[in-house]
Coordinates of C-alpha atoms in Angstrom, one line a residue:
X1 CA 10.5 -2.9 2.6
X2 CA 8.5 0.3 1.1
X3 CA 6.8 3.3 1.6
X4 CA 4.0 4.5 1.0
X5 CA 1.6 7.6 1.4
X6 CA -2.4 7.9 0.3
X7 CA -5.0 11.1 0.2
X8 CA -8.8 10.9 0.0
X9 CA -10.6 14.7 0.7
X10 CA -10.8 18.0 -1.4
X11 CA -8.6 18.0 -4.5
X12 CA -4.9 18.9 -4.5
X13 CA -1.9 18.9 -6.0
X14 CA -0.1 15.8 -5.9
X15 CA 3.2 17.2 -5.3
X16 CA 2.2 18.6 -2.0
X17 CA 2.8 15.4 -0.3
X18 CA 4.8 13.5 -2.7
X19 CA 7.4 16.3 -2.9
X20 CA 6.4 19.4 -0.4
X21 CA 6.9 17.8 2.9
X22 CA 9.7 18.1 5.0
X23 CA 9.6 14.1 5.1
X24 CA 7.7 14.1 1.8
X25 CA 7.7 10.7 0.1
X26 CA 10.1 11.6 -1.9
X27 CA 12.2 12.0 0.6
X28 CA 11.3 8.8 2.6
X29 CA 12.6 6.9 -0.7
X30 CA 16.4 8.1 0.3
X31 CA 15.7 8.5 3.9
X32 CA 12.8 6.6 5.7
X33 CA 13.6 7.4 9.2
X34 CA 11.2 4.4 10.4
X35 CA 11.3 1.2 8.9
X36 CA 13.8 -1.7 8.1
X37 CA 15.5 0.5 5.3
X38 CA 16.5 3.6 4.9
X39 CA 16.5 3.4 0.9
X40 CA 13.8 2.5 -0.8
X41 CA 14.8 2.9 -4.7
X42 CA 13.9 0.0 -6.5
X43 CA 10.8 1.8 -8.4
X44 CA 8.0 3.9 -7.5
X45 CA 4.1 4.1 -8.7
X46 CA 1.2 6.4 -8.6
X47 CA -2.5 6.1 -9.2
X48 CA -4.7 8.8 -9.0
X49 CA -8.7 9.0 -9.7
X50 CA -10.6 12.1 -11.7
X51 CA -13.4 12.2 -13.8
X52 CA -13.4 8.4 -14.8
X53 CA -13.9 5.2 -12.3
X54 CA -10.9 3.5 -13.2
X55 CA -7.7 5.1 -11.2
X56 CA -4.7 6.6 -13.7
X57 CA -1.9 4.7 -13.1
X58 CA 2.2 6.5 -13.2
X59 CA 5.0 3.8 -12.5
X60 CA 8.6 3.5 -13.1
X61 CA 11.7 1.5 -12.0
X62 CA 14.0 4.6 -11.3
X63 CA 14.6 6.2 -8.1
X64 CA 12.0 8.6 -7.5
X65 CA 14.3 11.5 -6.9
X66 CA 15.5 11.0 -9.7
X67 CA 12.9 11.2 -12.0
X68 CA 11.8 14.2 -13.8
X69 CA 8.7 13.2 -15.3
X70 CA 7.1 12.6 -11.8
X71 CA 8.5 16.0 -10.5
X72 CA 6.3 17.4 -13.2
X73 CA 3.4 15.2 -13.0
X74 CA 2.9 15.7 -9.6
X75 CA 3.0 19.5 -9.8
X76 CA 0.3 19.5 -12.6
X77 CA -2.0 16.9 -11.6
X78 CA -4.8 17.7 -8.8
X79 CA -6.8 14.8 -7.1
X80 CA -9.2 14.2 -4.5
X81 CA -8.3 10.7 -3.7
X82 CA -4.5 9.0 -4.8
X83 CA -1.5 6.8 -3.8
X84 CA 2.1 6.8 -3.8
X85 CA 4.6 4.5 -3.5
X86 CA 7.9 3.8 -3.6
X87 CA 9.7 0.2 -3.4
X88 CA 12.2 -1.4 -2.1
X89 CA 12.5 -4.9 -3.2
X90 CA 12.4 -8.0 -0.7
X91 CA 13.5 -10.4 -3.6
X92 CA 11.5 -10.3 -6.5
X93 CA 12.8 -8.2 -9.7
X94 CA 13.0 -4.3 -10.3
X95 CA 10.5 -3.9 -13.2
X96 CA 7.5 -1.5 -14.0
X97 CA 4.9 -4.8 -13.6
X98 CA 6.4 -5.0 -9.8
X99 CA 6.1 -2.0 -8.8
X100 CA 2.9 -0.2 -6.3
X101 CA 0.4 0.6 -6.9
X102 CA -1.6 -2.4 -8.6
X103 CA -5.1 -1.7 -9.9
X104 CA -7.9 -4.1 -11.3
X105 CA -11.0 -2.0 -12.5
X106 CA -12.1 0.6 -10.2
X107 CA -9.2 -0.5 -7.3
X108 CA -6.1 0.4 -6.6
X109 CA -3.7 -1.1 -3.9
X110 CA 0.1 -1.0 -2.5
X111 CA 1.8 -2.8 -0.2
X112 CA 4.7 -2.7 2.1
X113 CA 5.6 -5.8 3.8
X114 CA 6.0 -9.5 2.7
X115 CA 5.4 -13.1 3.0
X116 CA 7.8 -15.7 4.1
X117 CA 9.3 -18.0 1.5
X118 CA 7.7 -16.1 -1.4
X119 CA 10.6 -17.6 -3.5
X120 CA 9.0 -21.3 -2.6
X121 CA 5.0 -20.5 -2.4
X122 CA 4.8 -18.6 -5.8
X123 CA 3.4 -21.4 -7.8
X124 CA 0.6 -21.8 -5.3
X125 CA 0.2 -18.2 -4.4
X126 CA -1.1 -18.1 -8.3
X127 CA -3.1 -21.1 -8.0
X128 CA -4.8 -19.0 -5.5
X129 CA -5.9 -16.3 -7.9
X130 CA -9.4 -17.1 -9.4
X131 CA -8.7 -17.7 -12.4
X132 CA -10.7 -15.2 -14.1
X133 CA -8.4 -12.7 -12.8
X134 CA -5.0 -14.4 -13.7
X135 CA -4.7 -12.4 -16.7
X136 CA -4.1 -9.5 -14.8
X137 CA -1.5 -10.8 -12.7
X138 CA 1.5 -8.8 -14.9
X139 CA 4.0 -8.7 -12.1
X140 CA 5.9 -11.5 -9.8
X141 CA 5.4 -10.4 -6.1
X142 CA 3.3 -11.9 -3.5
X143 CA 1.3 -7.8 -3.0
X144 CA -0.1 -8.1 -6.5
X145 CA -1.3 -11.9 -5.3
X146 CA -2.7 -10.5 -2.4
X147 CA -4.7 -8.1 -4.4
X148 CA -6.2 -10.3 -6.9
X149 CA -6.7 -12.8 -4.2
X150 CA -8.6 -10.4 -2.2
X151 CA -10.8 -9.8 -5.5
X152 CA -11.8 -13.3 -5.3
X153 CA -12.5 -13.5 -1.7
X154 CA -15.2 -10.2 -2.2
X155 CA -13.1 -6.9 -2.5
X156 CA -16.2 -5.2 -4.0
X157 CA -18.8 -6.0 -1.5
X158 CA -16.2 -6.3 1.6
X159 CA -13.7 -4.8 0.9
X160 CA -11.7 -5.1 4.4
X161 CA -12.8 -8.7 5.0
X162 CA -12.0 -9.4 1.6
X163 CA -8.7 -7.8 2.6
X164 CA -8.4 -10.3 5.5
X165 CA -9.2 -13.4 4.1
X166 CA -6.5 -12.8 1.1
X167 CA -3.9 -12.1 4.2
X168 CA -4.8 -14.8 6.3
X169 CA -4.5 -17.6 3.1
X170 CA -1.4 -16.7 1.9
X171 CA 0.1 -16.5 5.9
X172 CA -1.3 -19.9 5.8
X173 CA 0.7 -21.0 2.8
X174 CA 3.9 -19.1 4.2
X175 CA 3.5 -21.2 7.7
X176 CA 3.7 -24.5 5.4
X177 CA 7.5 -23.4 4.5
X178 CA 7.9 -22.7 8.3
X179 CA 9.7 -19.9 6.5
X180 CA 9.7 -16.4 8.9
X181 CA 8.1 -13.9 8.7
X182 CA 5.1 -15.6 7.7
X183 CA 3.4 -12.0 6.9
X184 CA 4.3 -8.5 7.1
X185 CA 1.2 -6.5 6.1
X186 CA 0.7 -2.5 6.1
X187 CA -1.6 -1.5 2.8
X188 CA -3.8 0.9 1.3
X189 CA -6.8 0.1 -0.9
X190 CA -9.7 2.0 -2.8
X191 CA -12.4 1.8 -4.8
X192 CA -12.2 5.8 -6.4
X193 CA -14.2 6.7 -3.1
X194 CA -13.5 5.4 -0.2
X195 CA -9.8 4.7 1.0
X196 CA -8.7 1.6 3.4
X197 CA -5.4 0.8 5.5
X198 CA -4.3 -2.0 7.0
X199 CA -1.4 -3.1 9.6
X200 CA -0.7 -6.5 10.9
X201 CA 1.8 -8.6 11.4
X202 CA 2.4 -12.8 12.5
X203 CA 5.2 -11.6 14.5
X204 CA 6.4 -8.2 16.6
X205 CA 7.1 -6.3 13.6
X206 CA 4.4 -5.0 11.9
X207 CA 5.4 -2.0 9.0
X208 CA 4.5 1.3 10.5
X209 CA 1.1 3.0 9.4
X210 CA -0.2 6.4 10.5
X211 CA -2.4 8.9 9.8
X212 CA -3.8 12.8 10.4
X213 CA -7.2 14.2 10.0
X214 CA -7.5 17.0 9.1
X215 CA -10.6 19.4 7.6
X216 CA -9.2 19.3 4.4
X217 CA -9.2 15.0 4.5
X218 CA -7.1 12.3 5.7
X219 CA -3.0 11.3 4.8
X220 CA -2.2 7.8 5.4
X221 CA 1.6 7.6 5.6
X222 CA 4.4 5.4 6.4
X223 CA 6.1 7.6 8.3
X224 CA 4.9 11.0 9.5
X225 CA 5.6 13.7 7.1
X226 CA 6.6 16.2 9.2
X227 CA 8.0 17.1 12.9
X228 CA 4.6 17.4 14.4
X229 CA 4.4 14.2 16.0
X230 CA 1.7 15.2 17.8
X231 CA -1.2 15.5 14.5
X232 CA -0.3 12.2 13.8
X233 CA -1.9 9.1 14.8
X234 CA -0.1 5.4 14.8
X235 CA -2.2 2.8 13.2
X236 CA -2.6 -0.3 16.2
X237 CA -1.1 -3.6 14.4
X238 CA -4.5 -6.1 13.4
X239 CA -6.0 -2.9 12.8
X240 CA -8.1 -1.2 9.8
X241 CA -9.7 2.2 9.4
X242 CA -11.3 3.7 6.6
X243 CA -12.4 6.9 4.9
X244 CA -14.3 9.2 2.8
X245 CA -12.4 11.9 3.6
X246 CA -14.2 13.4 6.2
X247 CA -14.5 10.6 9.5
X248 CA -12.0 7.5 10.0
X249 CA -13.8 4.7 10.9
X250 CA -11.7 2.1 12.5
X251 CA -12.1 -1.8 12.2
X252 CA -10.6 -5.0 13.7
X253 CA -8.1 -6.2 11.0
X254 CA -7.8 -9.8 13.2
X255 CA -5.7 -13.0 11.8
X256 CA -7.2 -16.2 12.3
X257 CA -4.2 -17.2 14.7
X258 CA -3.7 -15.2 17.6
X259 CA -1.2 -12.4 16.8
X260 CA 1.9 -11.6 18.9
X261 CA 2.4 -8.2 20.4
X262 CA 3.4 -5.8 17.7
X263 CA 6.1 -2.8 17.5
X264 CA 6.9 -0.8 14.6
X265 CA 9.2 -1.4 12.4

């Protein structure tokens, strides 16, 4: 699995969170205390939005304590609205084209999860990306399907429905291999303005997701990222929200087949 983290409100440096924390996600990458691993050092990924719609995207397949480029980057570059990732891979290869986040014009999206029997569905997982959109399918895991999948289902005019509808076909093709879990879904999404989440799962383990509000804007995290348990609130699994920065407006983020109860995980 991964871990992730996401900002959207006033502009600051990207360090603060991906470095500054006393569970920063730096941190997380060689010491997730939730989740079902504790390393997570098969590549990391940034994107970040300024002055231009398109997101500015920073990826690499080292460790990301161990890379000092990012260490730099991070303490120079301010945002209002970014992601950060870091990976731990579930099967496919470690290479820069698999690793969070993914971006097609204006969006950006990461993942931490997976689909059953990726290894078996992957020729018609692509057959499932419009195929307009194929040419920007650069990497081999089933998160950049769901993304370009999601494009094709409406990202730009629904963007959680959009989000849904991706999830919901490619569970579908998973349940055909009878190949568990059929999906593992926690995500973040945007558009330059507005940033999503996402949590579900087809079984009692959804990834964990939460976040904090605060007057500044709204962290979405994997994991709390520090010992103030109390600021933070846990994402329900077959839930969404979503944010400008200022409120969190939650949605129903609901499979087509009824969902088990869901823990962390």
């Amino acid at each position: 699995m991964c871990r992730f983290l996401a900002w959207v409100g006033a502009e600051r440096y990207l360090d603060e969170l991906v470095m500054n924390q006393e569970q920063s996600l730096v941190e997380q990458s060689r010491n997730a205390l939730i989740g079902k691993t504790s390393i997570n050092a098969d590549g990391f990924g940034l994107a970040w939005y300024s002055n231009r719609v398109e997101p500015c995207f920073y990826k690499d397949t080292n460790p990301a304590w161990s890379d000092a480029n990012l260490r730099q980057l991070a303490h120079h570059t301010q945002s209002g609205l970014f992601l950060a990732h870091v990976r731990a891979s579930t099967g496919t290869a470690t290479s820069r084209n698999n690793c969070h986040p993914f971006g097609y014009g204006r969006w950006s999206f990461m993942h931490n999860g997976q689909a059953g029997g990726h290894e078996r569905i992957r020729q018609k997982l692509d057959s499932m990306i419009p195929p307009h959109l194929y040419q920007h399918r650069f990497g081999a895991t089933e998160s950049e399907a769901i993304f370009l999948i999601a494009h094709g289902e409406g990202l730009e005019v629904d963007p959680i429905g959009a989000m849904l509808r991706a999830v919901e076909r490619v569970e579908a093709l998973s349940r055909t291999q009878r190949a568990l879990p059929y999906m593992r879904f926690a995500a973040c999404w945007s558009d330059g303005k507005r940033l999503f989440a996402a949590r579900y799962a087809s079984d009692s383990y959804a990834p964990s997701l939460h976040y904090r509000n605060s007057e500044f804007g709204i962290i979405v995290s994997s994991e709390p990222l520090d010992a103030n348990q109390d600021s933070w609130t846990e994402i329900p699994a077959n839930t969404a929200i979503e944010s400008d920065g200022n409120d969190v407006v939650v949605h129903p983020f609901l499979p087509s087949a009824p969902p088990c109860q869901v823990s962390a995980a």
